[in-house]
Amino acid sequence: MNKKNKSLALGFGILGIIIMILPFFAGPYARIIGRAVISYMILALSWDILIRSGQLSFGLAGLFGLGGYISVILTANFGIPGLLSIVLAGVIVGIVAAVIGAAVLRLRGMYFAITTMAFGEIFKIIMHNWKSVSGGPNGKILQGALFQGDSNLGYALMLILALLVILLSEYFKRSRYHFALTAIRDNEVTAKSGGINIYTTLVFTFVVTSMVQGIAGAANSQLIGFVSPESSFNANYTLIPLAMALLGGMYGTWGPVVGAVLLGVLGEFLKLYIPYGHLVVYGLIIILVLLFMPQGIVGLIKRYLFVDTGNDPLPEEKSATKKELSENE
Amino acid sequence: MNRKGISLMLILLMAASMIFAQGGQDSDTIKFGGVWPLGDITGEQASKAAQVAVDEINANGGLLGKQVELIVIDSEFNPEKGAAAIERLATIDKVDFFVGVVSSGVHLGQIPTLKTYKKITMITGAASHLAEEAIGADQEWYFHLHPWDYNQGASYVEGWNAIAEKYSEISIGRWFLAYEEGAFGSASFEATKALFSDMEIDGEPFLSAAAGGGDYSAVLQRAKAYDPDVFIWAGYDADALPLLEQSKAIDFDPALFVGAPPGWPADFGESKLAEDVTLYGLWAPSLNEISEVSAKFYNGFIAKTGTEPATYFAPLGYAAIQIIAQAVEEAGTMDQDAIIAELKKIQYESPTGEVISFGPSNIISNQGIRNQKILQWQNGVQQVIWPFEQATSEPKYPFTPWSQR
């Protein structure tokens, strides 16, 4: 990376840290909005990790809602502490995803996308009818929200989760999974001939991203203190993260992060200043950005602000190259 | 970093600071903070009706010599956003009163925040008893206008029994409930089975047009074969016309055809299919004939928005502001305890055709309206057929056969 790119990356890093920390000093309102934005950011990132393999998932709301329900049921019915229930919800959603993934990841493209779309409805119907456990149509409330509703702690929890998911996304970007997922997306036959176990890679990625979605849903439900079929499995938890990832730019960590912050903050801004027309303006902005910025905002920033250094190798590529060189020597 | 990069960052920081900026408090203004879902007709009309009330108050000199302001924030039907809106109204806009809410889910998300600030709150929606449990007892600042779900159920039983008693030709012994398979419809079916347990009840779910469905043929055929005295469908406004179309197609015309969606499609009454359809609600334009307050509200709403109020959440939004304003005037001060004391004594003649006062419900101390009304579309107009003291028409019975329309 050249000097200009380094200073730009540093500048954006500092800006990102300021934006992430800002809600701690901007009052409870900013923290709750920040919490909501981070929930969507986590979903957008997890969706992006899977789409790097070319598998388009519409199951975000289903897994998010399932995580929320499991966590609240564990706390309300079995007295398991909130934080522990979030972890357990992630594990259980991971197990469910492994079972489902083993079946649905034999499907590709449109068939996989449509099948995942059904997750939300299936889990919703189960929770809706399993009245003795889930509370049925009325949902379930906790005696008290996690941290007794303390917005600082709530925001801090979501921020920590977001940082962990950013690290996870970077791991998928910088490790051998990056090459495996990209190869699967580009050409499965070539990927297979290159020694990649496509099915195992996809199931593993699906399980990991589903766990992330389940944990996000569990944390969200613990922080608001209740679950209900209509709010927990709301389609917005699928559609908004997708819009965020598309707006920010796909196939990387920073696109979904930037898209979530911009769309989340912009949505709130429009809502306050154009109360009755904000949804129209919001939709219009998304359409215009997608039409004229197909690479997303991060793609645009890279194009106009950063100096194109050609094919800067990734860290793993660098180490691989070094290894090859030393072997040749 | 180059100039473009610095400019971009400055723009982002400016945008963030504008959103989270602290609003200045103007002591010469009394502020109401309203939270409704503005993308939905219920919230949109409730908030606009609340503004009609604020404009009326200001036109009459304001409250305690001060102008009144209404700040509305969209809940987006999202519990977290609904709670954030309360935080903003309390900490940045520094409102004196909270009003609003459609949706129990959103309200459940708001309750912890409302309990933090304990400002006088007048709730226009949220029927779920879970919300009442979450609020709990001894929250004297909390006033709930909309009937709770059990209040609504009890009023349906009372209403239908009264109608059957008064009009001996009307039979209500055999019921069939077609319900959308989501939370709303299923809960309605469970509640109906429990409430009308001494009658014959059957039912079947359908996929609502609002959720991508819209084919009611199976459930209507089942209902026709069951031959009920009363056929009720609990779905959404999107189901209303196609469900009637399909009923006509299979010639299913039960003696009482009742719809129980939260809202109706615009201009539903203009369709010939609407004739004789019975429904539940808190208000109808026909109440203008018997209530001056209703007529005043109705005309004010049309003058301000250019549209007719199509949902009872509109008069509830209007009433929420007027009730608090009346209590402030009676108290003669902005002292919260004094206003609560006046609210507890209030007898507010509302646009819904009844005098609203507050008293204990199962848990809370300040419950307002307890009864839903039973209405019927007659010649394109929603007429009140029960309670009889607010009735604007007699029930039309039985349902006019499709062949005669």
XYZ file of N, CA, C and O in Angstrom, chain B residues 75-243:
676
model
N -42.572 5.332 14.306
C -42.098 4.140 15.032
C -41.608 3.067 14.056
O -40.956 2.108 14.470
N -41.972 3.210 12.795
C -41.619 2.240 11.744
C -42.101 0.826 12.076
O -41.561 -0.149 11.557
N -43.073 0.704 12.979
C -43.567 -0.604 13.443
C -42.430 -1.440 14.031
O -42.453 -2.668 13.972
N -41.428 -0.782 14.592
C -40.236 -1.466 15.093
C -40.081 -1.135 16.582
O -39.985 0.040 16.945
N -40.067 -2.149 17.458
C -40.003 -1.879 18.903
C -38.787 -1.044 19.302
O -38.901 -0.140 20.135
N -37.653 -1.340 18.693
C -36.427 -0.617 19.043
C -36.523 0.842 18.616
O -36.129 1.746 19.358
N -37.066 1.070 17.423
C -37.214 2.437 16.917
C -38.273 3.187 17.734
O -38.147 4.389 17.965
N -39.300 2.447 18.161
C -40.322 3.068 19.002
C -39.745 3.515 20.331
O -40.064 4.594 20.840
N -38.856 2.690 20.899
C -38.207 3.051 22.173
C -37.243 4.216 21.964
O -37.182 5.146 22.790
N -36.514 4.194 20.845
C -35.570 5.282 20.559
C -36.317 6.603 20.404
O -35.825 7.659 20.843
N -37.504 6.530 19.804
C -38.300 7.749 19.630
C -38.667 8.352 20.984
O -38.605 9.571 21.170
N -39.029 7.502 21.941
C -39.356 8.007 23.286
C -38.109 8.643 23.921
O -38.191 9.728 24.525
N -36.973 7.995 23.753
C -35.722 8.558 24.291
C -35.459 9.939 23.706
O -35.097 10.874 24.413
N -35.620 10.040 22.393
C -35.355 11.328 21.743
C -36.327 12.396 22.230
O -35.937 13.517 22.542
N -37.597 12.039 22.276
C -38.602 13.021 22.697
C -38.347 13.483 24.131
O -38.563 14.641 24.471
N -37.868 12.550 24.968
C -37.636 12.904 26.380
C -36.353 13.701 26.559
O -36.327 14.679 27.310
N -35.295 13.306 25.883
C -33.991 13.896 26.190
C -33.585 15.029 25.249
O -32.883 15.943 25.659
N -34.022 14.973 24.012
C -33.599 16.011 23.059
C -34.707 17.039 22.852
O -34.483 18.233 23.001
N -35.905 16.562 22.567
C -37.024 17.504 22.359
C -37.637 17.954 23.679
O -38.349 18.943 23.721
N -37.370 17.229 24.739
C -37.842 17.561 26.094
C -39.352 17.864 26.109
O -39.789 18.924 26.513
N -40.111 16.884 25.629
C -41.568 17.062 25.591
C -42.156 16.941 26.997
O -41.529 16.392 27.909
N -43.362 17.470 27.136
C -44.053 17.408 28.437
C -44.919 16.155 28.544
O -45.139 15.658 29.652
N -45.436 15.696 27.399
C -46.347 14.539 27.409
C -46.009 13.601 26.253
O -45.602 14.066 25.198
N -46.253 12.324 26.487
C -46.138 11.349 25.393
C -47.544 10.934 24.956
O -48.406 10.693 25.814
N -47.733 10.862 23.648
C -48.978 10.301 23.113
C -48.606 9.329 21.999
O -47.492 9.370 21.485
N -49.556 8.478 21.640
C -49.335 7.661 20.452
C -49.387 6.176 20.653
O -49.958 5.697 21.626
N -48.822 5.511 19.682
C -48.653 4.073 19.545
C -49.824 3.383 18.852
O -50.981 3.559 19.208
N -49.444 2.666 17.816
C -50.275 1.605 17.245
C -49.348 0.406 17.317
O -48.160 0.563 17.078
N -49.818 -0.739 17.669
C -49.056 -1.991 17.738
C -48.550 -2.285 19.148
O -47.786 -1.517 19.741
N -48.990 -3.430 19.633
C -48.573 -3.880 20.971
C -47.084 -4.180 21.002
O -46.409 -3.928 21.997
N -46.554 -4.737 19.900
C -45.135 -5.078 19.854
C -44.263 -3.853 20.050
O -43.308 -3.872 20.819
N -44.595 -2.788 19.348
C -43.828 -1.538 19.496
C -43.962 -1.025 20.927
O -42.982 -0.619 21.549
N -45.164 -1.097 21.454
C -45.382 -0.565 22.802
C -44.591 -1.368 23.845
O -44.018 -0.782 24.765
N -44.531 -2.684 23.667
C -43.741 -3.506 24.608
C -42.278 -3.056 24.618
O -41.635 -3.015 25.671
N -41.782 -2.691 23.439
C -40.406 -2.199 23.362
C -40.233 -0.856 24.034
O -39.155 -0.529 24.536
N -41.306 -0.051 24.056
C -41.214 1.298 24.628
C -41.366 1.330 26.142
O -40.917 2.284 26.790
N -42.019 0.330 26.683
C -42.433 0.410 28.091
C -41.262 0.640 29.060
O -41.357 1.506 29.942
N -40.126 -0.075 28.917
C -39.015 0.216 29.848
C -38.575 1.684 29.800
O -38.282 2.282 30.838
N -38.560 2.258 28.613
C -38.155 3.670 28.481
C -39.211 4.589 29.081
O -38.879 5.559 29.770
N -40.465 4.288 28.817
C -41.537 5.109 29.400
C -41.452 5.093 30.920
O -41.658 6.110 31.589
N -41.115 3.931 31.474
C -41.014 3.811 32.934
C -39.828 4.601 33.479
O -39.819 4.983 34.643
N -38.823 4.811 32.649
C -37.670 5.593 33.092
C -38.076 7.053 33.292
O -37.683 7.692 34.261
N -38.874 7.583 32.357
C -39.174 9.019 32.399
C -40.458 9.335 33.159
O -40.617 10.444 33.651
N -41.401 8.389 33.187
C -42.651 8.552 33.933
C -43.382 9.866 33.640
O -43.944 10.495 34.531
N -43.312 10.305 32.381
C -44.090 11.479 31.994
C -45.530 11.039 31.722
O -45.763 9.864 31.407
N -46.456 11.960 31.798
C -47.851 11.600 31.505
C -47.937 11.075 30.075
O -47.461 11.704 29.139
N -48.532 9.896 29.943
C -48.544 9.176 28.665
C -49.971 8.761 28.337
O -50.664 8.204 29.190
N -50.413 9.072 27.118
C -51.769 8.701 26.696
C -51.658 7.788 25.484
O -51.289 8.229 24.396
N -51.952 6.508 25.687
C -51.725 5.499 24.654
C -52.981 5.287 23.807
O -54.058 5.027 24.332
N -52.815 5.393 22.487
C -53.969 5.305 21.582
C -54.174 3.906 20.996
O -55.172 3.666 20.328
N -53.203 3.008 21.193
C -53.351 1.671 20.619
C -52.876 0.634 21.616
O -53.025 0.811 22.808
N -52.272 -0.443 21.111
C -51.705 -1.492 21.952
C -52.788 -2.180 22.789
O -53.044 -1.820 23.939
N -53.421 -3.191 22.207
C -54.517 -3.876 22.896
C -54.047 -5.083 23.705
O -54.795 -5.573 24.550
N -52.824 -5.554 23.478
C -52.407 -6.805 24.122
C -52.300 -6.684 25.640
O -51.674 -5.747 26.164
N -52.859 -7.690 26.328
C -52.782 -7.694 27.786
C -51.335 -7.825 28.268
O -51.033 -7.489 29.411
N -50.433 -8.308 27.370
C -49.016 -8.395 27.760
C -48.450 -7.000 28.031
O -47.592 -6.820 28.895
N -48.936 -6.027 27.262
C -48.475 -4.651 27.477
C -48.951 -4.166 28.843
O -48.219 -3.473 29.570
N -50.170 -4.561 29.204
C -50.685 -4.158 30.518
C -49.843 -4.802 31.629
O -49.499 -4.160 32.624
N -49.497 -6.087 31.430
C -48.651 -6.773 32.423
C -47.283 -6.098 32.527
O -46.718 -5.954 33.607
N -46.750 -5.697 31.370
C -45.417 -5.075 31.378
C -45.441 -3.715 32.059
O -44.481 -3.336 32.732
N -46.505 -2.981 31.909
C -46.611 -1.677 32.604
C -46.751 -1.909 34.108
O -46.065 -1.305 34.915
N -47.621 -2.820 34.486
C -47.795 -3.146 35.897
C -48.658 -2.132 36.630
O -49.082 -1.117 36.069
N -48.886 -2.431 37.898
C -49.770 -1.591 38.724
C -49.037 -0.338 39.202
O -47.816 -0.238 39.108
N -49.793 0.599 39.691
C -49.279 1.807 40.365
C -48.434 2.708 39.467
O -47.514 3.364 39.940
N -48.704 2.690 38.197
C -48.018 3.637 37.289
C -49.041 4.741 37.000
O -49.712 4.724 35.976
N -49.132 5.684 37.905
C -50.213 6.681 37.847
C -50.112 7.610 36.646
O -51.087 8.241 36.256
N -48.939 7.716 36.077
C -48.720 8.599 34.920
C -49.201 7.962 33.614
O -49.235 8.609 32.574
N -49.573 6.677 33.643
C -49.883 5.923 32.434
C -51.390 5.863 32.206
O -52.140 5.361 33.048
N -51.841 6.353 31.038
C -53.261 6.348 30.685
C -53.420 5.609 29.350
O -52.687 5.886 28.394
N -54.352 4.658 29.345
C -54.527 3.809 28.157
C -55.926 4.040 27.602
O -56.917 3.709 28.251
N -55.994 4.640 26.407
C -57.301 4.967 25.811
C -57.965 3.762 25.153
O -59.137 3.509 25.337
N -57.185 3.036 24.345
C -57.721 1.923 23.549
C -58.129 0.765 24.465
O -57.443 0.483 25.430
N -59.228 0.078 24.168
C -59.590 -1.077 25.012
C -58.515 -2.167 24.944
O -57.900 -2.368 23.898
N -58.309 -2.881 26.067
C -57.429 -4.051 26.047
C -58.115 -5.178 25.276
O -59.343 -5.150 25.106
N -57.349 -6.199 24.899
C -57.931 -7.298 24.113
C -59.098 -7.956 24.849
O -60.122 -8.276 24.247
N -58.968 -8.125 26.161
C -60.068 -8.780 26.896
C -61.286 -7.855 27.005
O -62.410 -8.308 27.063
N -61.043 -6.518 27.005
C -62.172 -5.574 26.985
C -62.938 -5.728 25.666
O -64.177 -5.768 25.652
N -62.172 -5.825 24.581
C -62.808 -5.943 23.259
C -63.624 -7.220 23.181
O -64.779 -7.203 22.748
N -63.012 -8.330 23.618
C -63.710 -9.621 23.569
C -64.995 -9.575 24.374
O -66.061 -10.016 23.908
N -64.897 -9.020 25.561
C -66.086 -8.951 26.432
C -67.168 -8.094 25.790
O -68.366 -8.412 25.871
N -66.747 -7.020 25.113
C -67.757 -6.150 24.508
C -68.423 -6.809 23.302
O -69.602 -6.583 23.038
N -67.680 -7.678 22.592
C -68.313 -8.398 21.471
C -69.407 -9.328 21.999
O -70.502 -9.398 21.438
N -69.073 -10.048 23.067
C -70.061 -10.973 23.649
C -71.290 -10.188 24.101
O -72.436 -10.542 23.784
N -71.015 -9.102 24.810
C -72.116 -8.277 25.321
C -72.953 -7.733 24.161
O -74.190 -7.775 24.188
N -72.247 -7.244 23.134
C -72.935 -6.638 21.993
C -73.800 -7.631 21.248
O -74.978 -7.371 20.987
N -73.239 -8.778 20.921
C -74.009 -9.762 20.142
C -75.177 -10.316 20.953
O -76.269 -10.519 20.413
N -74.947 -10.528 22.235
C -76.063 -11.001 23.065
C -77.179 -9.957 23.129
O -78.370 -10.285 23.058
N -76.765 -8.691 23.238
C -77.777 -7.624 23.296
C -78.543 -7.539 21.975
O -79.772 -7.380 21.964
N -77.822 -7.654 20.872
C -78.467 -7.581 19.551
C -79.450 -8.751 19.383
O -80.598 -8.575 18.959
N -78.981 -9.962 19.757
C -79.842 -11.148 19.609
C -81.084 -11.039 20.496
O -82.172 -11.499 20.126
N -80.896 -10.403 21.640
C -82.033 -10.267 22.560
C -83.036 -9.242 22.045
O -84.247 -9.440 22.089
N -82.506 -8.140 21.528
C -83.401 -7.072 21.069
C -84.096 -7.430 19.760
O -85.259 -7.103 19.556
N -83.339 -8.081 18.870
C -83.911 -8.439 17.560
C -84.070 -9.957 17.518
O -83.121 -10.682 17.206
N -85.243 -10.420 17.837
C -85.443 -11.859 18.025
C -85.195 -12.679 16.750
O -84.906 -13.874 16.803
N -85.309 -12.009 15.588
C -85.085 -12.734 14.326
C -83.601 -13.043 14.096
O -83.250 -13.890 13.278
N -82.719 -12.349 14.846
C -81.280 -12.548 14.632
C -80.800 -13.724 15.474
O -80.912 -13.730 16.700
N -80.220 -14.695 14.780
C -79.716 -15.882 15.470
C -78.181 -15.834 15.496
O -77.547 -15.510 14.485
N -77.599 -16.149 16.664
C -76.127 -16.097 16.750
C -75.562 -17.362 17.398
O -74.486 -17.340 18.005
N -76.263 -18.470 17.242
C -75.841 -19.690 17.939
C -74.684 -20.440 17.286
O -73.969 -21.192 17.937
N -74.469 -20.218 16.002
C -73.513 -21.033 15.255
C -72.532 -20.113 14.519
O -72.937 -19.286 13.695
N -71.247 -20.260 14.848
C -70.237 -19.318 14.351
C -69.179 -20.036 13.525
O -68.789 -21.152 13.842
N -68.702 -19.334 12.525
C -67.526 -19.836 11.788
C -66.544 -18.676 11.650
O -66.924 -17.582 11.219
N -65.311 -18.923 12.043
C -64.298 -17.870 11.963
C -63.221 -18.252 10.960
O -62.506 -19.239 11.135
N -63.119 -17.450 9.901
C -62.007 -17.595 8.949
C -60.938 -16.623 9.411
O -61.214 -15.438 9.563
N -59.758 -17.148 9.684
C -58.733 -16.260 10.262
C -57.419 -16.375 9.524
O -57.028 -17.458 9.086
N -56.752 -15.226 9.384
C -55.435 -15.264 8.734
C -54.495 -16.037 9.652
O -54.589 -15.935 10.874
N -53.575 -16.801 9.043
C -52.812 -17.750 9.844
C -51.700 -17.106 10.663
O -50.972 -17.802 11.361
N -51.578 -15.776 10.591
C -50.578 -15.079 11.395
C -51.039 -14.889 12.827
O -52.070 -15.424 13.256
N -50.254 -14.104 13.566
C -50.516 -13.924 14.991
C -51.877 -13.297 15.258
O -52.625 -13.732 16.129
N -52.209 -12.285 14.470
C -53.462 -11.566 14.712
C -54.676 -12.475 14.556
O -55.523 -12.583 15.438
N -54.740 -13.186 13.414
C -55.903 -14.032 13.146
C -56.001 -15.194 14.117
O -57.085 -15.498 14.635
N -54.858 -15.837 14.384
C -54.882 -16.999 15.282
C -55.299 -16.602 16.694
O -56.061 -17.311 17.357
N -54.792 -15.463 17.141
C -55.162 -14.988 18.478
C -56.659 -14.681 18.525
O -57.336 -14.964 19.520
N -57.179 -14.111 17.425
C -58.616 -13.805 17.363
C -59.432 -15.082 17.471
O -60.459 -15.130 18.160
N -58.974 -16.135 16.782
C -59.705 -17.406 16.801
C -59.710 -18.005 18.213
O -60.754 -18.433 18.714
N -58.533 -17.996 18.843
C -58.432 -18.544 20.207
C -59.351 -17.767 21.155
O -60.060 -18.340 21.979
N -59.316 -16.439 21.014
C -60.127 -15.597 21.911
C -61.612 -15.827 21.665
O -62.402 -15.930 22.612
N -61.984 -15.952 20.386
C -63.404 -16.153 20.056
C -63.897 -17.489 20.618
O -64.996 -17.566 21.172
N -63.054 -18.520 20.485
C -63.459 -19.846 21.007
C -63.707 -19.769 22.511
O -64.643 -20.360 23.038
N -62.834 -19.033 23.194
C -62.965 -18.931 24.646
C -64.169 -18.085 25.042
O -64.939 -18.447 25.935
N -64.345 -16.983 24.330
C -65.408 -16.041 24.704
C -66.808 -16.577 24.400
O -67.751 -16.357 25.136
N -66.922 -17.249 23.260
C -68.240 -17.744 22.859
C -68.323 -19.253 23.076
O -68.885 -19.981 22.266
N -67.753 -19.712 24.181
C -67.620 -21.154 24.412
C -68.970 -21.860 24.565
O -69.058 -23.066 24.366
N -70.027 -21.103 24.893
C -71.341 -21.738 25.038
C -72.064 -21.842 23.697
O -73.222 -22.247 23.645
N -71.381 -21.451 22.623
C -72.009 -21.544 21.298
C -71.236 -22.540 20.433
O -70.146 -22.965 20.804
N -71.783 -22.848 19.273
C -71.088 -23.749 18.333
C -70.108 -22.924 17.504
O -70.518 -21.965 16.841
N -68.836 -23.306 17.583
C -67.823 -22.520 16.865
C -66.910 -23.428 16.061
O -66.466 -24.463 16.546
N -66.649 -23.036 14.843
C -65.653 -23.722 14.034
C -64.849 -22.647 13.308
O -65.244 -21.477 13.267
N -63.747 -23.057 12.745
C -62.932 -22.064 12.046
C -61.845 -22.710 11.231
O -61.564 -23.896 11.365
N -61.235 -21.912 10.378
C -60.144 -22.412 9.543
C -59.279 -21.228 9.122
O -59.803 -20.147 8.845
N -57.955 -21.467 9.067
C -57.090 -20.344 8.675
C -56.975 -20.176 7.165
O -57.255 -21.094 6.408
N -56.554 -18.981 6.770
C -56.236 -18.730 5.352
C -54.989 -17.865 5.301
O -54.649 -17.196 6.293
N -54.320 -17.901 4.172
C -53.146 -17.055 4.002
C -53.617 -15.699 3.488
O -54.189 -15.596 2.409
N -53.378 -14.687 4.298
C -53.874 -13.348 3.962
C -53.230 -12.822 2.688
O -52.058 -13.094 2.400
N -54.006 -12.014 1.962
C -53.452 -11.347 0.779
C -52.293 -10.448 1.189
O -51.355 -10.237 0.417
N -52.337 -9.945 2.415
C -51.258 -9.082 2.898
C -49.950 -9.857 3.058
O -48.873 -9.268 3.103
N -50.054 -11.192 3.170
C -48.851 -12.025 3.329
C -48.594 -12.848 2.075
O -47.904 -13.860 2.117
N -49.192 -12.433 0.955
C -48.925 -13.118 -0.301
C -49.990 -14.126 -0.689
O -49.870 -14.787 -1.716
N -51.034 -14.255 0.132
C -52.115 -15.192 -0.184
C -53.208 -14.514 -0.998
O -52.919 -13.700 -1.863
N -54.433 -14.831 -0.666
C -55.533 -14.193 -1.387
C -56.506 -15.189 -1.988
O -57.483 -14.804 -2.610
N -56.253 -16.494 -1.775
C -57.197 -17.505 -2.259
C -57.957 -18.037 -1.049
O -57.394 -18.705 -0.197
N -59.239 -17.683 -0.987
C -60.053 -18.047 0.183
C -61.043 -19.159 -0.143
O -61.923 -19.449 0.650
N -60.922 -19.729 -1.340
C -61.968 -20.658 -1.797
C -62.136 -21.849 -0.851
O -63.264 -22.230 -0.524
N -61.027 -22.404 -0.357
C -61.132 -23.582 0.509
C -61.846 -23.237 1.818
O -62.782 -23.934 2.234
N -61.431 -22.156 2.427
C -62.027 -21.790 3.718
C -63.489 -21.366 3.548
O -64.354 -21.686 4.383
N -63.792 -20.737 2.416
C -65.184 -20.311 2.193
C -66.089 -21.516 1.913
O -67.242 -21.561 2.355
N -65.548 -22.488 1.189
C -66.323 -23.714 0.937
C -66.596 -24.440 2.257
O -67.705 -24.933 2.478
N -65.617 -24.471 3.124
C -65.777 -25.119 4.438
C -66.849 -24.392 5.248
O -67.720 -25.006 5.866
N -66.760 -23.066 5.192
C -67.725 -22.260 5.950
C -69.135 -22.460 5.402
O -70.098 -22.613 6.162
N -69.243 -22.508 4.083
C -70.563 -22.686 3.456
C -71.162 -24.029 3.868
O -72.354 -24.119 4.199
N -70.325 -25.047 3.878
C -70.797 -26.380 4.273
C -71.209 -26.400 5.756
O -72.138 -27.106 6.134
N -70.552 -25.593 6.553
C -70.852 -25.543 7.999
C -72.183 -24.805 8.258
O -72.853 -25.046 9.242
N -72.514 -23.878 7.343
C -73.764 -23.111 7.402
C -73.920 -22.353 8.733
O -74.838 -22.612 9.513
N -73.041 -21.391 8.990
C -73.100 -20.684 10.269
C -74.167 -19.585 10.297
O -74.581 -19.096 9.242
N -74.566 -19.206 11.505
C -75.416 -18.007 11.655
C -74.563 -16.761 11.445
O -75.010 -15.772 10.885
N -73.348 -16.834 11.998
C -72.436 -15.682 11.905
C -71.125 -16.161 11.287
O -70.502 -17.092 11.791
N -70.751 -15.508 10.203
C -69.438 -15.789 9.596
C -68.541 -14.578 9.874
O -68.907 -13.435 9.557
N -67.392 -14.823 10.527
C -66.448 -13.724 10.783
C -65.146 -14.046 10.087
O -64.696 -15.189 10.118
N -64.544 -13.038 9.502
C -63.176 -13.229 9.011
C -62.273 -12.226 9.730
O -62.611 -11.050 9.877
N -61.159 -12.732 10.212
C -60.174 -11.887 10.885
C -58.916 -11.902 10.025
O -58.185 -12.889 10.007
N -58.741 -10.849 9.262
C -57.575 -10.740 8.387
C -57.178 -9.292 8.276
O -57.316 -8.533 9.241
N -56.703 -8.900 7.108
C -56.269 -7.516 6.916
C -57.101 -6.840 5.830
O -57.885 -7.501 5.144
N -56.925 -5.540 5.701
C -57.742 -4.802 4.740
C -57.594 -5.352 3.316
O -58.549 -5.327 2.543
N -56.406 -5.875 3.011
C -56.177 -6.414 1.657
C -57.082 -7.610 1.367
O -57.302 -7.962 0.203
N -57.604 -8.248 2.409
C -58.456 -9.433 2.199
C -59.910 -9.063 1.916
O -60.667 -9.888 1.410
N -60.288 -7.838 2.294
C -61.715 -7.498 2.335
C -62.427 -7.735 0.995
O -63.382 -8.518 0.928
N -61.975 -7.057 -0.037
C -62.699 -7.152 -1.306
C -62.556 -8.518 -1.990
O -63.566 -9.093 -2.419
N -61.323 -9.078 -2.072
C -61.245 -10.411 -2.723
C -62.028 -11.481 -1.983
O -62.601 -12.383 -2.604
N -62.095 -11.375 -0.660
C -62.846 -12.371 0.112
C -64.344 -12.278 -0.215
O -65.040 -13.297 -0.362
